[in-house]
Amino acid sequence: MKRSALLSSVFLLTFGTVACGSRGKEDRQKVLEADTYAVILPSLAALQSRTQELGMALTEYCENPSPERLTTAQQSWLLARETYKLTAAFQVGPLEDFVTQVDFWPVRELEVENAVRSAPANSDRTYLDTLGVAARGFAPLEYLLFGAPAELSVDPNALRRCSYAKALAADIAERALFAYDAWTLGGFAQELAQANASGSQITSTQAGVDLLLNATTAALVDLTDKALARPLGEKSGGVIQPLDCESRYSGTSSQDYLAALHSVRRLWIGALEGEQGRGLTLLVRRHNIPADERVRSALDEIAAFVERLDGDICGAIVTDAPAVARALEAARRLRQLVTTEVVQVMGGTLTFSDNDGD
Amino acid sequence: MVNLKESLGEALNRPIDSAFLAAFRSAFGVLMFIGAYRYWAKGWIDSILIAPAFHFHYEFFGWVAPLRGVGMYVVFLAMACSALGMAFGSWRRIASGVFFLIFTYVELCEKAAYLNHYYLVSLLALLLAFMPEGTARVPRFVLLALRLQIGLVYFFAGVAKISTDWLIHAQPLKIWLRANSDFPLFGSLLEAPGVAHAAAWLSMLLDLTAPLWLSLRSTRRFAYLAILGFHSATACFFPIGIFPWLMVLAATVFFEPGWPRRVPGLARFFSQPIDPQPRAGLCPVGAFALAAYFCLQLLLPLRHLRYPGSANWTDEGFRFAWRVMLIDKVGSVHFRLKLPGSGQRVSVEPKAFLTPFQERMMAQSPDMIVELAQHVAADYQRRFGQFPAVYADAWAAMNGRPSERLLDPNVDLTTLDPAGFTPFPILSAH
């Protein structure tokens, strides 16, 4: 009698306690929904739209070349590129293939010129598929539009050259549309937003959050190593490498950088603009408000450093390398904060992928 | 004194039923076969042992390196065969010895892949290599040695849990349980107030006292059920591979030595009569070796006391000490090289040398950070002819606390002893 009473008490106590419930899963669900529907899908829709405009601008220019149409094509490239960089923090799922296919940089001029020389009179996707990623995507198109724009109309190879540029723009637009469709019609957005629902490939809300966190970390790695440390010469014995700079022909490396940083902020907040949202911030604030505030102020600090540079990053690494180095240090602090405290607050360390624990 | 020695000798050498040993060795062999197969199937032979260009080393075993190409696969094939030999063969001692050598070799190849249960597997295989086989009765010390080994694991795991983090803050359990709130049926309840604390206290008490409850006949059944429930829960929630099942198996050494003969289904494997002729008892050399072995087993988990700070943070004395499931720690490291003469500074990211898995493990362990720093310096000298000073910008966050610097950023890591016999310049108040 005594034993059964004791067991019953333990049972009731246990279930009484756990019946209070918790909000971790609900919080993660809210974050996934907010980031998917308020940030990722609108950003992908914008990317799809901007790349379509880029494709049309190139078509119009190549059919009737004029300085005005060239300017329009260049502006379209800048907008499309900025919109693309605004996806930097969530390049997961169907977007991964898009990134691999269209974002190889720094540009290899020789490879692009070779691609022009061997191009057919009317380049198309079939031709581009025979080329490596270094001859496809944003960077070669930037080189053609900004690096050697005159050749697009007056060079003996102008038609061939312009046709190749047009094919590049059409390819980017087609792939952006494909990625957008895969997120929307293909259902990846729903899988992410409804992680843990039956049929979702993402089997838990924690796995969904980990996916976003890993993508954010990858963006921060690019923002430190690729966008700043490499041009600053940290990978080459301290010798500055201006050729390793992003978007150097258009002179928009700072714009690229700030857009990528802004995408991290958007995912963090869970909204395209403003400071209020249910993004990753929600999970961190629930357990560690100072960490959330440090992330926000680090984002502001990095942006301020980059905005204060004399010209864009490509120019500043030559004229004022210490200022770029300060931005790099700030970016490293943010990366360190996210890869330690934030990962831990979110329980992200449980994703052992190469070995068991303990 | 003579009487005490005689009665101790008599107690240790008293012949007992060997069924427990045969059952344990067979089940251990099967489990190890599954472990080897699993390691192969998950692609870890390549990702952990073959693919990395650089490996972290254990002190005194810097010469151990994985074989290239198919060599490591052959090693695992031999490991799997020796595991099956332990389970079903007729040369089980030899199979145990071969398994011990191969398994320990694999374990020594990559320090970043250290796991407590791999270490336990090595120790158990070593003990089994010296324990008799066949149907003869075995001296009681065989049973006691296995019980002591498993008892030490539980005991030190329990002692390590007596800490503010574990008992007062219920960390890292709170983080881990929260991350598992998607678990079917009751997952969302894992975060309820008190659950992490209850789990922390119960697991500490279970670890500390499990050997005692398992040893007493009156409590053994309940204790084993508790062990089964505890390890099944850890298997559900945490990716810890075969560890829970190894411990569930290991706890059987606390049963009566003839227990397999009384288990329906198992009994037919133990139906042969017990050879009344007992095995030879413990000889003086064997007694000395066993005593030395267990002295080492007592001292190794305590060696962290000679270092300042918490072993959970410093990692000094953390390994080979049964500090199981105690910390959730993540780190971030990058190196700054200062070239001699010019004083020029160069930055190096660890990922240039490591796989993502190695990088993750290195970033939380000062000894591995120091070893990599020295490798980076040697690599730089080989390529550019200058041996640089290497400083680490190393940060880590542990058990939900804000991140802190792990190592003094002003200390040239190339000047340190990577073995860590001298404490590292570890920062923070942990």
Coordinates of C-alpha atoms in Angstrom, one line a residue, chain A residues 40-307:
Chain A
I40 CA 13.1 34.9 -46.7
L41 CA 10.2 34.7 -49.1
P42 CA 9.9 38.4 -49.7
S43 CA 13.7 38.6 -50.2
L44 CA 13.5 35.7 -52.7
A45 CA 10.6 37.3 -54.5
A46 CA 12.6 40.5 -54.8
L47 CA 15.5 38.6 -56.1
Q48 CA 13.4 36.9 -58.6
S49 CA 11.9 40.2 -59.8
R50 CA 15.2 42.1 -59.9
T51 CA 17.0 39.4 -61.9
Q52 CA 14.1 39.4 -64.4
E53 CA 14.5 43.1 -64.8
L54 CA 18.2 42.6 -65.3
G55 CA 17.5 40.0 -68.0
M56 CA 15.2 42.4 -69.8
A57 CA 17.6 45.4 -69.5
L58 CA 20.3 43.3 -71.1
T59 CA 18.0 42.2 -73.9
E60 CA 16.9 45.8 -74.6
Y61 CA 20.5 47.0 -74.6
C62 CA 21.8 44.3 -76.9
E63 CA 19.0 44.8 -79.3
N64 CA 19.5 48.6 -79.4
P65 CA 22.7 49.6 -77.8
S66 CA 22.8 53.1 -76.4
P67 CA 24.6 54.8 -73.5
E68 CA 21.2 55.3 -71.7
R69 CA 20.3 51.6 -72.1
L70 CA 23.8 50.7 -70.9
T71 CA 23.2 52.8 -67.8
T72 CA 19.9 51.1 -67.3
A73 CA 21.5 47.7 -67.6
Q74 CA 24.2 48.7 -65.1
Q75 CA 21.7 50.0 -62.7
S76 CA 19.7 46.7 -63.0
W77 CA 22.9 44.8 -62.3
L78 CA 23.5 46.8 -59.2
L79 CA 20.0 46.3 -57.9
A80 CA 20.0 42.6 -58.7
R81 CA 23.4 42.2 -57.0
E82 CA 22.2 44.1 -53.9
T83 CA 19.0 42.1 -53.7
Y84 CA 21.1 38.9 -54.1
K85 CA 23.4 40.0 -51.2
L86 CA 20.3 40.5 -49.1
T87 CA 19.9 36.8 -49.1
A88 CA 23.4 36.1 -47.8
A89 CA 22.2 35.0 -44.3
F90 CA 19.8 32.3 -45.5
Q91 CA 21.4 30.6 -48.5
V92 CA 20.0 27.2 -47.7
G93 CA 17.8 24.6 -49.4
P94 CA 17.1 25.3 -53.0
L95 CA 19.0 28.6 -52.8
E96 CA 22.3 26.8 -52.3
D97 CA 22.5 25.6 -55.9
F98 CA 21.7 29.2 -57.1
V99 CA 24.6 30.5 -55.1
T100 CA 27.1 27.9 -56.4
Q101 CA 26.1 28.6 -60.0
V102 CA 26.0 32.4 -60.0
D103 CA 28.3 33.8 -57.3
F104 CA 31.9 32.9 -58.1
W105 CA 34.2 35.7 -57.4
P106 CA 36.7 37.3 -57.7
V107 CA 36.2 37.4 -61.4
R108 CA 38.8 35.7 -63.7
E109 CA 39.0 38.1 -66.6
L110 CA 40.9 35.7 -68.8
E111 CA 38.3 33.0 -68.4
V112 CA 35.5 35.5 -69.3
E113 CA 37.3 36.7 -72.4
N114 CA 37.9 33.1 -73.4
A115 CA 34.2 32.4 -73.0
V116 CA 33.4 35.5 -75.2
R117 CA 35.8 34.3 -77.9
S118 CA 34.4 30.8 -78.0
A119 CA 30.8 32.0 -77.7
P120 CA 28.3 31.3 -80.6
A121 CA 26.6 34.3 -82.2
N122 CA 23.6 33.7 -80.0
S123 CA 24.6 32.5 -76.6
D124 CA 22.1 30.6 -74.6
R125 CA 21.8 28.4 -71.5
T126 CA 23.2 25.4 -73.5
Y127 CA 26.4 27.3 -74.1
L128 CA 26.7 28.5 -70.6
D129 CA 26.3 25.0 -69.3
T130 CA 29.5 24.1 -71.1
L131 CA 31.4 26.7 -69.1
G132 CA 32.7 26.6 -65.6
V133 CA 31.2 28.6 -62.7
A134 CA 33.9 31.3 -63.1
A135 CA 32.4 32.2 -66.5
R136 CA 28.8 32.4 -65.3
G137 CA 26.8 34.5 -62.9
F138 CA 27.1 38.0 -61.4
A139 CA 30.9 38.6 -61.5
P140 CA 31.5 38.0 -65.3
L141 CA 28.4 40.1 -66.1
E142 CA 29.8 42.8 -63.8
Y143 CA 33.1 42.7 -65.7
L144 CA 31.3 43.0 -69.0
L145 CA 29.0 45.8 -67.9
F146 CA 31.4 47.9 -65.8
G147 CA 34.9 46.6 -66.6
A148 CA 34.8 46.8 -70.3
P149 CA 31.5 48.4 -71.3
A150 CA 32.7 49.9 -74.5
E151 CA 33.5 46.5 -76.0
L152 CA 29.8 45.6 -75.7
S153 CA 29.0 47.9 -78.6
V154 CA 32.0 48.9 -80.6
D155 CA 34.3 45.8 -80.4
P156 CA 34.4 43.7 -83.5
N157 CA 33.1 41.0 -81.2
A158 CA 30.4 43.2 -79.8
L159 CA 27.4 41.2 -80.9
R160 CA 28.9 38.0 -79.6
R161 CA 30.0 39.7 -76.4
C162 CA 26.6 41.3 -75.8
S163 CA 24.8 38.0 -76.6
Y164 CA 27.0 36.3 -74.0
A165 CA 26.2 39.1 -71.5
K166 CA 22.5 38.7 -72.3
A167 CA 22.7 34.9 -71.8
L168 CA 24.4 35.5 -68.4
A169 CA 21.6 37.8 -67.2
A170 CA 18.9 35.4 -68.5
D171 CA 20.7 32.5 -66.8
I172 CA 20.8 34.4 -63.4
A173 CA 17.1 35.2 -63.8
E174 CA 16.1 31.7 -64.7
R175 CA 18.0 30.2 -61.8
A176 CA 16.5 32.8 -59.4
L177 CA 13.0 31.9 -60.6
F178 CA 13.8 28.2 -60.2
A179 CA 15.0 28.8 -56.6
Y180 CA 12.0 30.9 -55.8
D181 CA 9.7 28.2 -57.2
A182 CA 11.4 25.6 -55.2
W183 CA 10.9 27.6 -52.0
T184 CA 7.3 28.4 -52.8
L185 CA 5.7 25.8 -55.1
G186 CA 8.2 23.1 -54.2
G187 CA 7.3 23.6 -50.6
F188 CA 10.7 24.2 -49.0
A189 CA 9.4 27.3 -47.3
Q190 CA 6.6 25.3 -45.7
E191 CA 9.0 22.6 -44.7
L192 CA 11.1 25.1 -42.9
A193 CA 8.3 27.1 -41.4
Q194 CA 6.5 23.9 -40.3
A195 CA 9.6 21.9 -39.3
N196 CA 8.7 18.8 -37.3
A197 CA 5.3 18.6 -39.0
S198 CA 4.6 15.3 -40.6
G199 CA 6.2 15.0 -44.0
S200 CA 8.7 17.7 -43.4
Q201 CA 12.3 16.8 -44.3
I202 CA 13.4 19.1 -41.5
T203 CA 12.5 16.8 -38.6
S204 CA 12.5 19.2 -35.7
T205 CA 12.2 22.9 -35.0
Q206 CA 15.7 22.7 -33.5
A207 CA 17.0 21.3 -36.9
G208 CA 15.2 24.2 -38.6
V209 CA 16.8 26.8 -36.3
D210 CA 20.2 25.1 -36.7
L211 CA 19.8 25.4 -40.5
L212 CA 19.3 29.1 -40.2
L213 CA 22.0 29.5 -37.6
N214 CA 24.5 27.6 -39.8
A215 CA 23.6 29.8 -42.8
T216 CA 24.1 32.9 -40.8
T217 CA 27.4 31.7 -39.6
A218 CA 28.4 30.9 -43.2
A219 CA 27.5 34.5 -44.1
L220 CA 29.6 35.8 -41.2
V221 CA 32.5 33.7 -42.4
D222 CA 32.2 35.3 -45.8
L223 CA 31.9 38.7 -44.3
T224 CA 35.1 38.3 -42.4
D225 CA 37.4 36.0 -44.4
K226 CA 36.3 36.5 -48.0
A227 CA 35.1 40.1 -48.1
L228 CA 37.7 41.7 -45.9
A229 CA 40.6 39.4 -44.7
R230 CA 41.5 38.2 -48.1
P231 CA 41.7 41.6 -49.9
L232 CA 43.5 43.0 -46.8
G233 CA 46.2 40.4 -47.5
E234 CA 45.7 38.3 -44.4
K235 CA 45.9 35.2 -46.5
S236 CA 48.9 36.4 -48.5
G237 CA 51.5 37.4 -46.0
G238 CA 50.1 40.9 -45.4
V239 CA 50.3 42.0 -49.1
I240 CA 47.1 43.8 -50.0
Q241 CA 45.1 42.1 -52.7
P242 CA 42.8 44.6 -54.5
L243 CA 42.0 42.0 -57.2
D244 CA 40.4 39.8 -54.6
C245 CA 37.9 42.5 -53.8
E246 CA 34.2 41.9 -54.4
S247 CA 32.3 43.9 -57.0
R248 CA 35.5 45.9 -57.8
Y249 CA 34.4 46.9 -61.4
S250 CA 31.2 48.5 -60.3
G251 CA 32.8 50.0 -57.2
T252 CA 30.1 48.7 -55.0
S253 CA 32.0 46.4 -52.6
S254 CA 30.7 48.4 -49.6
Q255 CA 27.2 48.2 -50.9
D256 CA 27.5 44.4 -51.3
Y257 CA 29.0 44.1 -47.8
L258 CA 26.3 46.2 -46.2
A259 CA 23.5 44.3 -48.0
A260 CA 24.9 41.0 -46.7
L261 CA 25.2 42.4 -43.2
H262 CA 21.7 43.7 -43.5
S263 CA 20.5 40.2 -44.4
V264 CA 22.0 38.9 -41.1
R265 CA 20.1 41.7 -39.3
R266 CA 16.9 40.8 -41.1
L267 CA 17.1 37.2 -40.1
W268 CA 18.1 38.1 -36.6
I269 CA 15.1 40.5 -36.2
G270 CA 12.7 38.4 -38.2
A271 CA 11.5 41.4 -40.3
L272 CA 12.7 43.3 -43.3
E273 CA 13.0 46.6 -41.5
G274 CA 12.8 47.9 -37.9
E275 CA 13.8 46.4 -34.6
Q276 CA 10.8 44.4 -33.8
G277 CA 10.2 40.9 -35.0
R278 CA 10.2 37.2 -34.1
G279 CA 13.5 36.2 -35.7
L280 CA 16.4 34.5 -34.0
T281 CA 16.5 37.3 -31.6
L282 CA 13.4 35.9 -29.9
L283 CA 15.2 32.7 -28.9
V284 CA 18.3 34.5 -27.6
R285 CA 16.4 37.2 -25.7
R286 CA 14.4 34.5 -23.9
H287 CA 17.5 33.3 -22.2
N288 CA 20.3 35.8 -22.7
I289 CA 19.2 39.4 -23.3
P290 CA 22.7 40.9 -23.1
A291 CA 23.9 38.5 -25.9
D292 CA 21.0 39.7 -28.1
E293 CA 22.0 43.3 -27.5
R294 CA 25.6 42.6 -28.2
V295 CA 24.7 41.1 -31.5
R296 CA 22.6 44.1 -32.5
S297 CA 25.2 46.6 -31.4
A298 CA 27.9 44.6 -33.2
L299 CA 25.8 44.7 -36.4
D300 CA 25.5 48.5 -36.0
E301 CA 29.2 48.8 -35.3
I302 CA 30.3 46.9 -38.4
A303 CA 27.9 48.9 -40.6
A304 CA 29.2 52.1 -39.2
F305 CA 32.8 51.1 -39.8
V306 CA 32.1 50.2 -43.4
E307 CA 30.0 53.3 -44.0

